[in-house]
Amino acid sequence: NAGVTQTPKFRVLKTGQSMTLLCAQDMNHEYMYWYRQDPGMGLRLIHYSVGEGTTAKGEVPDGYNVSRLKKQNFLLGLESAAPSQTSVYFCASSTSSGRAGTYEQYFGPGTRLTVT
Amino acid sequence: KQEVTQIPAALSVPEGENLVLNCSFTDSAIYNLQWFRQDPGKGLTSLLLIQSSQREQTSGRLNASLDKSSGRSTLYIAASQPGDSATYLCALFREDNFNKFYFGSGTKLNVKP
């Protein structure tokens, strides 16, 4: 049971380049989330998904797109990277079963992205 | 709007001391509250989760309590060790929104040998 995994672990992009971050979970969780963590800003929600084929915007969605084609995977895309997107990106998933669910969140190890 | 505050932002204690980390929130309509640990350059590791109907949870040397009426949760660490040095974050779900997890900004703990 690997939990939540993220690839790649590190990436350096030039301004304007595109990339996709992959998040995978093997816990059969319905909910998945993408966050970014910046010094002094804490964790901010970018996008989230409440199930396969559904996605929604979080607090800071501009410049990012996501897809959830399979329940276990949640992809975060940057179409045209900007230096302001330099950050550490975390994926999380949570248990859910309606009101009885605990919604406990499990986090991946993070992807450190630098945009020059 | 739900706000989550953790004070102090940083704490330094000698090894062996018992300590309490604080997490305050402005709206008592929470569903659960989760404590995490984050080591430098690493992801978040879940320590304890307290459902809104619970008062406390324990795991080893850690004990987390929840008082919804006062808008406060505490994480108690007994007999602290240098290996406990990390940033501790609290986060909560509201009752009416399972799509957003509200995070505190964390308390950076340093346990000196």
PDB file of C-alpha atoms in Angstrom:
ATOM      1  CA  ASN A   1       0.000   0.000   0.000  1.00  0.00           C
ATOM      2  CA  ALA A   2       1.936   3.036  -1.286  1.00  0.00           C
ATOM      3  CA  GLY A   3      -0.615   5.634  -0.147  1.00  0.00           C
ATOM      4  CA  VAL A   4      -0.355   8.851  -2.166  1.00  0.00           C
ATOM      5  CA  THR A   5       2.497   9.155  -4.647  1.00  0.00           C
ATOM      6  CA  GLN A   6       3.538  12.125  -6.776  1.00  0.00           C
ATOM      7  CA  THR A   7       5.722  12.354  -9.857  1.00  0.00           C
ATOM      8  CA  PRO A   8       8.052  14.012 -10.508  1.00  0.00           C
ATOM      9  CA  LYS A   9       9.696  14.989  -7.206  1.00  0.00           C
ATOM     10  CA  PHE A  10      11.577  17.947  -8.687  1.00  0.00           C
ATOM     11  CA  ARG A  11      11.258  19.918 -11.902  1.00  0.00           C
ATOM     12  CA  VAL A  12      12.735  23.076 -13.374  1.00  0.00           C
ATOM     13  CA  LEU A  13      10.810  24.781 -16.158  1.00  0.00           C
ATOM     14  CA  LYS A  14      11.436  27.823 -18.275  1.00  0.00           C
ATOM     15  CA  THR A  15       8.731  30.479 -18.470  1.00  0.00           C
ATOM     16  CA  GLY A  16       6.106  29.473 -21.010  1.00  0.00           C
ATOM     17  CA  GLN A  17       6.799  25.752 -20.896  1.00  0.00           C
ATOM     18  CA  SER A  18       4.100  23.277 -19.975  1.00  0.00           C
ATOM     19  CA  MET A  19       4.092  20.229 -17.733  1.00  0.00           C
ATOM     20  CA  THR A  20       1.825  17.772 -15.959  1.00  0.00           C
ATOM     21  CA  LEU A  21       2.140  16.619 -12.364  1.00  0.00           C
ATOM     22  CA  LEU A  22       0.762  13.195 -11.610  1.00  0.00           C
ATOM     23  CA  CYS A  23      -0.827  12.144  -8.342  1.00  0.00           C
ATOM     24  CA  ALA A  24      -1.824   8.548  -7.688  1.00  0.00           C
ATOM     25  CA  GLN A  25      -3.501   6.953  -4.683  1.00  0.00           C
ATOM     26  CA  ASP A  26      -4.182   3.298  -3.989  1.00  0.00           C
ATOM     27  CA  MET A  27      -6.657   3.730  -1.104  1.00  0.00           C
ATOM     28  CA  ASN A  28      -9.799   3.914  -3.240  1.00  0.00           C
ATOM     29  CA  HIS A  29     -10.475   7.447  -2.030  1.00  0.00           C
ATOM     30  CA  GLU A  30     -13.179   9.497  -3.692  1.00  0.00           C
ATOM     31  CA  TYR A  31     -11.808  12.939  -2.909  1.00  0.00           C
ATOM     32  CA  MET A  32      -8.508  14.241  -4.238  1.00  0.00           C
ATOM     33  CA  TYR A  33      -6.913  17.670  -3.909  1.00  0.00           C
ATOM     34  CA  TRP A  34      -4.035  19.719  -5.269  1.00  0.00           C
ATOM     35  CA  TYR A  35      -2.402  22.311  -2.995  1.00  0.00           C
ATOM     36  CA  ARG A  36       0.533  24.631  -3.304  1.00  0.00           C
ATOM     37  CA  GLN A  37       2.670  25.619  -0.358  1.00  0.00           C
ATOM     38  CA  ASP A  38       4.602  28.870  -0.325  1.00  0.00           C
ATOM     39  CA  PRO A  39       6.586  30.490   2.504  1.00  0.00           C
ATOM     40  CA  GLY A  40       4.350  32.777   4.535  1.00  0.00           C
ATOM     41  CA  MET A  41       1.233  31.739   2.591  1.00  0.00           C
ATOM     42  CA  GLY A  42       0.606  28.310   4.015  1.00  0.00           C
ATOM     43  CA  LEU A  43      -1.227  25.657   2.031  1.00  0.00           C
ATOM     44  CA  ARG A  44      -3.655  26.881  -0.613  1.00  0.00           C
ATOM     45  CA  LEU A  45      -6.113  24.729  -2.517  1.00  0.00           C
ATOM     46  CA  ILE A  46      -5.729  24.856  -6.301  1.00  0.00           C
ATOM     47  CA  HIS A  47      -8.298  22.339  -7.555  1.00  0.00           C
ATOM     48  CA  TYR A  48     -10.094  19.357  -6.140  1.00  0.00           C
ATOM     49  CA  SER A  49     -12.160  16.391  -7.259  1.00  0.00           C
ATOM     50  CA  VAL A  50     -15.005  14.648  -5.484  1.00  0.00           C
ATOM     51  CA  GLY A  51     -15.011  11.668  -7.819  1.00  0.00           C
ATOM     52  CA  GLU A  52     -13.905  10.217 -11.121  1.00  0.00           C
ATOM     53  CA  GLY A  53     -14.688  12.573 -13.981  1.00  0.00           C
ATOM     54  CA  THR A  54     -15.452  15.580 -11.754  1.00  0.00           C
ATOM     55  CA  THR A  55     -13.223  18.511 -10.862  1.00  0.00           C
ATOM     56  CA  ALA A  56     -13.734  21.924  -9.303  1.00  0.00           C
ATOM     57  CA  LYS A  57     -11.773  25.095  -8.620  1.00  0.00           C
ATOM     58  CA  GLY A  58     -10.219  25.892  -5.272  1.00  0.00           C
ATOM     59  CA  GLU A  59      -8.785  29.143  -3.956  1.00  0.00           C
ATOM     60  CA  VAL A  60      -6.022  29.708  -6.522  1.00  0.00           C
ATOM     61  CA  PRO A  61      -6.989  27.919  -9.777  1.00  0.00           C
ATOM     62  CA  ASP A  62      -5.696  30.441 -12.334  1.00  0.00           C
ATOM     63  CA  GLY A  63      -2.974  29.077 -14.590  1.00  0.00           C
ATOM     64  CA  TYR A  64      -3.729  25.441 -13.724  1.00  0.00           C
ATOM     65  CA  ASN A  65      -5.944  22.727 -15.146  1.00  0.00           C
ATOM     66  CA  VAL A  66      -6.767  19.299 -13.777  1.00  0.00           C
ATOM     67  CA  SER A  67      -8.236  16.010 -14.887  1.00  0.00           C
ATOM     68  CA  ARG A  68      -9.542  12.944 -13.064  1.00  0.00           C
ATOM     69  CA  LEU A  69     -10.089  10.335 -15.747  1.00  0.00           C
ATOM     70  CA  LYS A  70      -9.439   7.443 -13.368  1.00  0.00           C
ATOM     71  CA  LYS A  71     -10.433   7.328  -9.726  1.00  0.00           C
ATOM     72  CA  GLN A  72      -6.882   6.659  -8.562  1.00  0.00           C
ATOM     73  CA  ASN A  73      -5.204   9.452 -10.547  1.00  0.00           C
ATOM     74  CA  PHE A  74      -5.439  13.227 -10.376  1.00  0.00           C
ATOM     75  CA  LEU A  75      -3.380  15.258 -12.854  1.00  0.00           C
ATOM     76  CA  LEU A  76      -2.370  18.900 -12.469  1.00  0.00           C
ATOM     77  CA  GLY A  77      -1.350  20.742 -15.630  1.00  0.00           C
ATOM     78  CA  LEU A  78       0.466  23.987 -16.175  1.00  0.00           C
ATOM     79  CA  GLU A  79      -0.123  25.139 -19.735  1.00  0.00           C
ATOM     80  CA  SER A  80       2.267  28.095 -19.745  1.00  0.00           C
ATOM     81  CA  ALA A  81       4.441  28.203 -16.658  1.00  0.00           C
ATOM     82  CA  ALA A  82       5.188  31.508 -14.941  1.00  0.00           C
ATOM     83  CA  PRO A  83       7.756  32.330 -12.220  1.00  0.00           C
ATOM     84  CA  SER A  84       4.829  32.945  -9.823  1.00  0.00           C
ATOM     85  CA  GLN A  85       4.093  29.226 -10.062  1.00  0.00           C
ATOM     86  CA  THR A  86       7.388  28.353  -8.398  1.00  0.00           C
ATOM     87  CA  SER A  87       6.225  26.431  -5.370  1.00  0.00           C
ATOM     88  CA  VAL A  88       5.939  23.063  -3.698  1.00  0.00           C
ATOM     89  CA  TYR A  89       2.869  21.185  -4.890  1.00  0.00           C
ATOM     90  CA  PHE A  90       1.119  18.646  -2.713  1.00  0.00           C
ATOM     91  CA  CYS A  91      -1.546  16.191  -3.653  1.00  0.00           C
ATOM     92  CA  ALA A  92      -3.903  14.751  -1.053  1.00  0.00           C
ATOM     93  CA  SER A  93      -6.750  12.312  -0.950  1.00  0.00           C
ATOM     94  CA  SER A  94      -9.379  11.704   1.659  1.00  0.00           C
ATOM     95  CA  THR A  95     -11.780   9.082   2.816  1.00  0.00           C
ATOM     96  CA  SER A  96     -15.403   9.914   2.404  1.00  0.00           C
ATOM     97  CA  SER A  97     -18.637   8.058   2.889  1.00  0.00           C
ATOM     98  CA  GLY A  98     -21.223  10.737   3.227  1.00  0.00           C
ATOM     99  CA  ARG A  99     -21.819  12.153   6.662  1.00  0.00           C
ATOM    100  CA  ALA A 100     -20.369   9.054   8.296  1.00  0.00           C
ATOM    101  CA  GLY A 101     -17.007   9.473   6.605  1.00  0.00           C
ATOM    102  CA  THR A 102     -14.029  10.735   8.516  1.00  0.00           C
ATOM    103  CA  TYR A 103     -12.606  12.765   5.605  1.00  0.00           C
ATOM    104  CA  GLU A 104      -9.129  12.135   6.958  1.00  0.00           C
ATOM    105  CA  GLN A 105      -6.595  13.556   4.510  1.00  0.00           C
ATOM    106  CA  TYR A 106      -3.483  11.769   3.323  1.00  0.00           C
ATOM    107  CA  PHE A 107      -0.741  13.737   1.603  1.00  0.00           C
ATOM    108  CA  GLY A 108       1.825  12.880  -1.006  1.00  0.00           C
ATOM    109  CA  PRO A 109       5.532  13.772  -0.621  1.00  0.00           C
ATOM    110  CA  GLY A 110       5.311  16.857  -2.828  1.00  0.00           C
ATOM    111  CA  THR A 111       6.763  18.146  -6.086  1.00  0.00           C
ATOM    112  CA  ARG A 112       9.200  21.024  -5.927  1.00  0.00           C
ATOM    113  CA  LEU A 113       8.751  23.143  -9.058  1.00  0.00           C
ATOM    114  CA  THR A 114      10.975  26.019 -10.085  1.00  0.00           C
ATOM    115  CA  VAL A 115      10.052  28.244 -13.018  1.00  0.00           C
ATOM    116  CA  THR A 116      12.868  30.431 -14.315  1.00  0.00           C
TER     117      THR A 116
ATOM    118  CA  LYS B   1     -15.440  32.813   7.103  1.00  0.00           C
ATOM    119  CA  GLN B   2     -13.532  30.130   8.952  1.00  0.00           C
ATOM    120  CA  GLU B   3     -10.090  31.189  10.166  1.00  0.00           C
ATOM    121  CA  VAL B   4      -7.570  28.881  11.766  1.00  0.00           C
ATOM    122  CA  THR B   5      -4.771  30.311  13.903  1.00  0.00           C
ATOM    123  CA  GLN B   6      -1.769  28.638  15.449  1.00  0.00           C
ATOM    124  CA  ILE B   7       0.194  30.455  18.110  1.00  0.00           C
ATOM    125  CA  PRO B   8       3.120  30.568  18.662  1.00  0.00           C
ATOM    126  CA  ALA B   9       4.595  30.401  15.182  1.00  0.00           C
ATOM    127  CA  ALA B  10       7.778  28.916  16.620  1.00  0.00           C
ATOM    128  CA  LEU B  11       8.683  27.175  19.864  1.00  0.00           C
ATOM    129  CA  SER B  12      12.003  25.970  21.237  1.00  0.00           C
ATOM    130  CA  VAL B  13      12.123  23.653  24.257  1.00  0.00           C
ATOM    131  CA  PRO B  14      14.699  21.413  25.951  1.00  0.00           C
ATOM    132  CA  GLU B  15      14.430  17.675  25.506  1.00  0.00           C
ATOM    133  CA  GLY B  16      12.119  15.930  27.950  1.00  0.00           C
ATOM    134  CA  GLU B  17       9.714  18.806  28.401  1.00  0.00           C
ATOM    135  CA  ASN B  18       5.966  18.309  28.047  1.00  0.00           C
ATOM    136  CA  LEU B  19       4.469  20.865  25.709  1.00  0.00           C
ATOM    137  CA  VAL B  20       1.181  22.065  24.264  1.00  0.00           C
ATOM    138  CA  LEU B  21       0.567  23.384  20.769  1.00  0.00           C
ATOM    139  CA  ASN B  22      -2.522  25.475  20.178  1.00  0.00           C
ATOM    140  CA  CYS B  23      -4.969  25.716  17.298  1.00  0.00           C
ATOM    141  CA  SER B  24      -7.853  28.215  17.364  1.00  0.00           C
ATOM    142  CA  PHE B  25     -10.744  28.486  14.944  1.00  0.00           C
ATOM    143  CA  THR B  26     -13.443  31.096  14.560  1.00  0.00           C
ATOM    144  CA  ASP B  27     -16.476  28.994  13.589  1.00  0.00           C
ATOM    145  CA  SER B  28     -17.567  26.077  15.761  1.00  0.00           C
ATOM    146  CA  ALA B  29     -19.471  24.355  12.920  1.00  0.00           C
ATOM    147  CA  ILE B  30     -16.635  21.960  12.213  1.00  0.00           C
ATOM    148  CA  TYR B  31     -16.869  18.342  11.078  1.00  0.00           C
ATOM    149  CA  ASN B  32     -13.426  17.209  12.111  1.00  0.00           C
ATOM    150  CA  LEU B  33      -9.988  18.522  12.990  1.00  0.00           C
ATOM    151  CA  GLN B  34      -6.734  16.915  11.942  1.00  0.00           C
ATOM    152  CA  TRP B  35      -3.188  17.459  13.242  1.00  0.00           C
ATOM    153  CA  PHE B  36      -0.263  17.009  10.885  1.00  0.00           C
ATOM    154  CA  ARG B  37       3.491  16.987  11.166  1.00  0.00           C
ATOM    155  CA  GLN B  38       5.711  18.323   8.383  1.00  0.00           C
ATOM    156  CA  ASP B  39       9.458  17.762   8.312  1.00  0.00           C
ATOM    157  CA  PRO B  40      11.596  20.151   6.219  1.00  0.00           C
ATOM    158  CA  GLY B  41      11.277  19.376   2.532  1.00  0.00           C
ATOM    159  CA  LYS B  42       8.712  16.664   3.159  1.00  0.00           C
ATOM    160  CA  GLY B  43       4.988  16.158   2.879  1.00  0.00           C
ATOM    161  CA  LEU B  44       2.415  16.257   5.648  1.00  0.00           C
ATOM    162  CA  THR B  45       2.053  13.250   7.910  1.00  0.00           C
ATOM    163  CA  SER B  46      -1.264  12.773   9.670  1.00  0.00           C
ATOM    164  CA  LEU B  47      -0.883  12.480  13.440  1.00  0.00           C
ATOM    165  CA  LEU B  48      -4.390  12.526  14.863  1.00  0.00           C
ATOM    166  CA  LEU B  49      -7.915  13.191  13.667  1.00  0.00           C
ATOM    167  CA  ILE B  50     -10.720  14.232  15.992  1.00  0.00           C
ATOM    168  CA  GLN B  51     -14.333  14.040  14.880  1.00  0.00           C
ATOM    169  CA  SER B  52     -16.573  16.880  16.043  1.00  0.00           C
ATOM    170  CA  SER B  53     -18.398  14.512  18.411  1.00  0.00           C
ATOM    171  CA  GLN B  54     -15.151  13.521  20.134  1.00  0.00           C
ATOM    172  CA  ARG B  55     -13.252  15.368  22.874  1.00  0.00           C
ATOM    173  CA  GLU B  56      -9.815  13.868  22.408  1.00  0.00           C
ATOM    174  CA  GLN B  57      -7.646  11.332  20.646  1.00  0.00           C
ATOM    175  CA  THR B  58      -4.391   9.743  21.758  1.00  0.00           C
ATOM    176  CA  SER B  59      -1.522   8.118  19.921  1.00  0.00           C
ATOM    177  CA  GLY B  60       1.583   7.222  21.885  1.00  0.00           C
ATOM    178  CA  ARG B  61       3.044  10.396  23.415  1.00  0.00           C
ATOM    179  CA  LEU B  62       0.545  12.582  21.566  1.00  0.00           C
ATOM    180  CA  ASN B  63      -2.852  13.671  22.798  1.00  0.00           C
ATOM    181  CA  ALA B  64      -5.137  15.996  20.876  1.00  0.00           C
ATOM    182  CA  SER B  65      -8.193  17.622  22.408  1.00  0.00           C
ATOM    183  CA  LEU B  66     -11.077  19.493  20.855  1.00  0.00           C
ATOM    184  CA  ASP B  67     -13.362  22.084  22.442  1.00  0.00           C
ATOM    185  CA  LYS B  68     -15.784  23.308  19.806  1.00  0.00           C
ATOM    186  CA  SER B  69     -17.542  25.758  22.089  1.00  0.00           C
ATOM    187  CA  SER B  70     -14.329  27.664  22.772  1.00  0.00           C
ATOM    188  CA  GLY B  71     -12.996  27.220  19.227  1.00  0.00           C
ATOM    189  CA  ARG B  72      -9.828  25.510  20.353  1.00  0.00           C
ATOM    190  CA  SER B  73      -7.813  22.362  19.842  1.00  0.00           C
ATOM    191  CA  THR B  74      -4.569  21.483  21.577  1.00  0.00           C
ATOM    192  CA  LEU B  75      -1.871  18.971  20.748  1.00  0.00           C
ATOM    193  CA  TYR B  76      -0.053  17.734  23.830  1.00  0.00           C
ATOM    194  CA  ILE B  77       3.367  16.159  23.357  1.00  0.00           C
ATOM    195  CA  ALA B  78       4.730  14.303  26.369  1.00  0.00           C
ATOM    196  CA  ALA B  79       8.433  13.911  27.108  1.00  0.00           C
ATOM    197  CA  SER B  80       9.544  15.708  23.956  1.00  0.00           C
ATOM    198  CA  GLN B  81      12.482  14.357  21.951  1.00  0.00           C
ATOM    199  CA  PRO B  82      14.775  15.956  19.341  1.00  0.00           C
ATOM    200  CA  GLY B  83      13.037  13.759  16.753  1.00  0.00           C
ATOM    201  CA  ASP B  84       9.821  15.671  17.457  1.00  0.00           C
ATOM    202  CA  SER B  85      11.342  18.765  15.847  1.00  0.00           C
ATOM    203  CA  ALA B  86       9.117  19.664  12.891  1.00  0.00           C
ATOM    204  CA  THR B  87       6.318  21.995  11.905  1.00  0.00           C
ATOM    205  CA  TYR B  88       2.914  21.035  13.270  1.00  0.00           C
ATOM    206  CA  LEU B  89      -0.217  22.068  11.409  1.00  0.00           C
ATOM    207  CA  CYS B  90      -3.864  21.780  12.279  1.00  0.00           C
ATOM    208  CA  ALA B  91      -6.601  21.665   9.671  1.00  0.00           C
ATOM    209  CA  LEU B  92     -10.343  21.261   9.763  1.00  0.00           C
ATOM    210  CA  PHE B  93     -13.389  20.542   7.678  1.00  0.00           C
ATOM    211  CA  ARG B  94     -16.545  22.534   8.159  1.00  0.00           C
ATOM    212  CA  GLU B  95     -19.874  20.747   8.526  1.00  0.00           C
ATOM    213  CA  ASP B  96     -21.274  22.407   5.435  1.00  0.00           C
ATOM    214  CA  ASN B  97     -18.304  22.105   3.094  1.00  0.00           C
ATOM    215  CA  PHE B  98     -16.346  18.913   2.596  1.00  0.00           C
ATOM    216  CA  ASN B  99     -14.578  20.394  -0.359  1.00  0.00           C
ATOM    217  CA  LYS B 100     -12.291  22.706   1.553  1.00  0.00           C
ATOM    218  CA  PHE B 101      -9.796  21.955   4.258  1.00  0.00           C
ATOM    219  CA  TYR B 102      -8.914  25.017   6.389  1.00  0.00           C
ATOM    220  CA  PHE B 103      -5.274  25.018   7.449  1.00  0.00           C
ATOM    221  CA  GLY B 104      -3.474  26.873  10.188  1.00  0.00           C
ATOM    222  CA  SER B 105      -0.093  28.356   9.366  1.00  0.00           C
ATOM    223  CA  GLY B 106       1.711  25.949  11.683  1.00  0.00           C
ATOM    224  CA  THR B 107       3.951  25.966  14.746  1.00  0.00           C
ATOM    225  CA  LYS B 108       7.615  25.231  14.123  1.00  0.00           C
ATOM    226  CA  LEU B 109       8.913  23.163  17.041  1.00  0.00           C
ATOM    227  CA  ASN B 110      12.579  22.745  17.928  1.00  0.00           C
ATOM    228  CA  VAL B 111      13.449  20.289  20.685  1.00  0.00           C
ATOM    229  CA  LYS B 112      17.006  20.842  21.871  1.00  0.00           C
ATOM    230  CA  PRO B 113      19.082  17.864  23.024  1.00  0.00           C
TER     231      PRO B 113
END
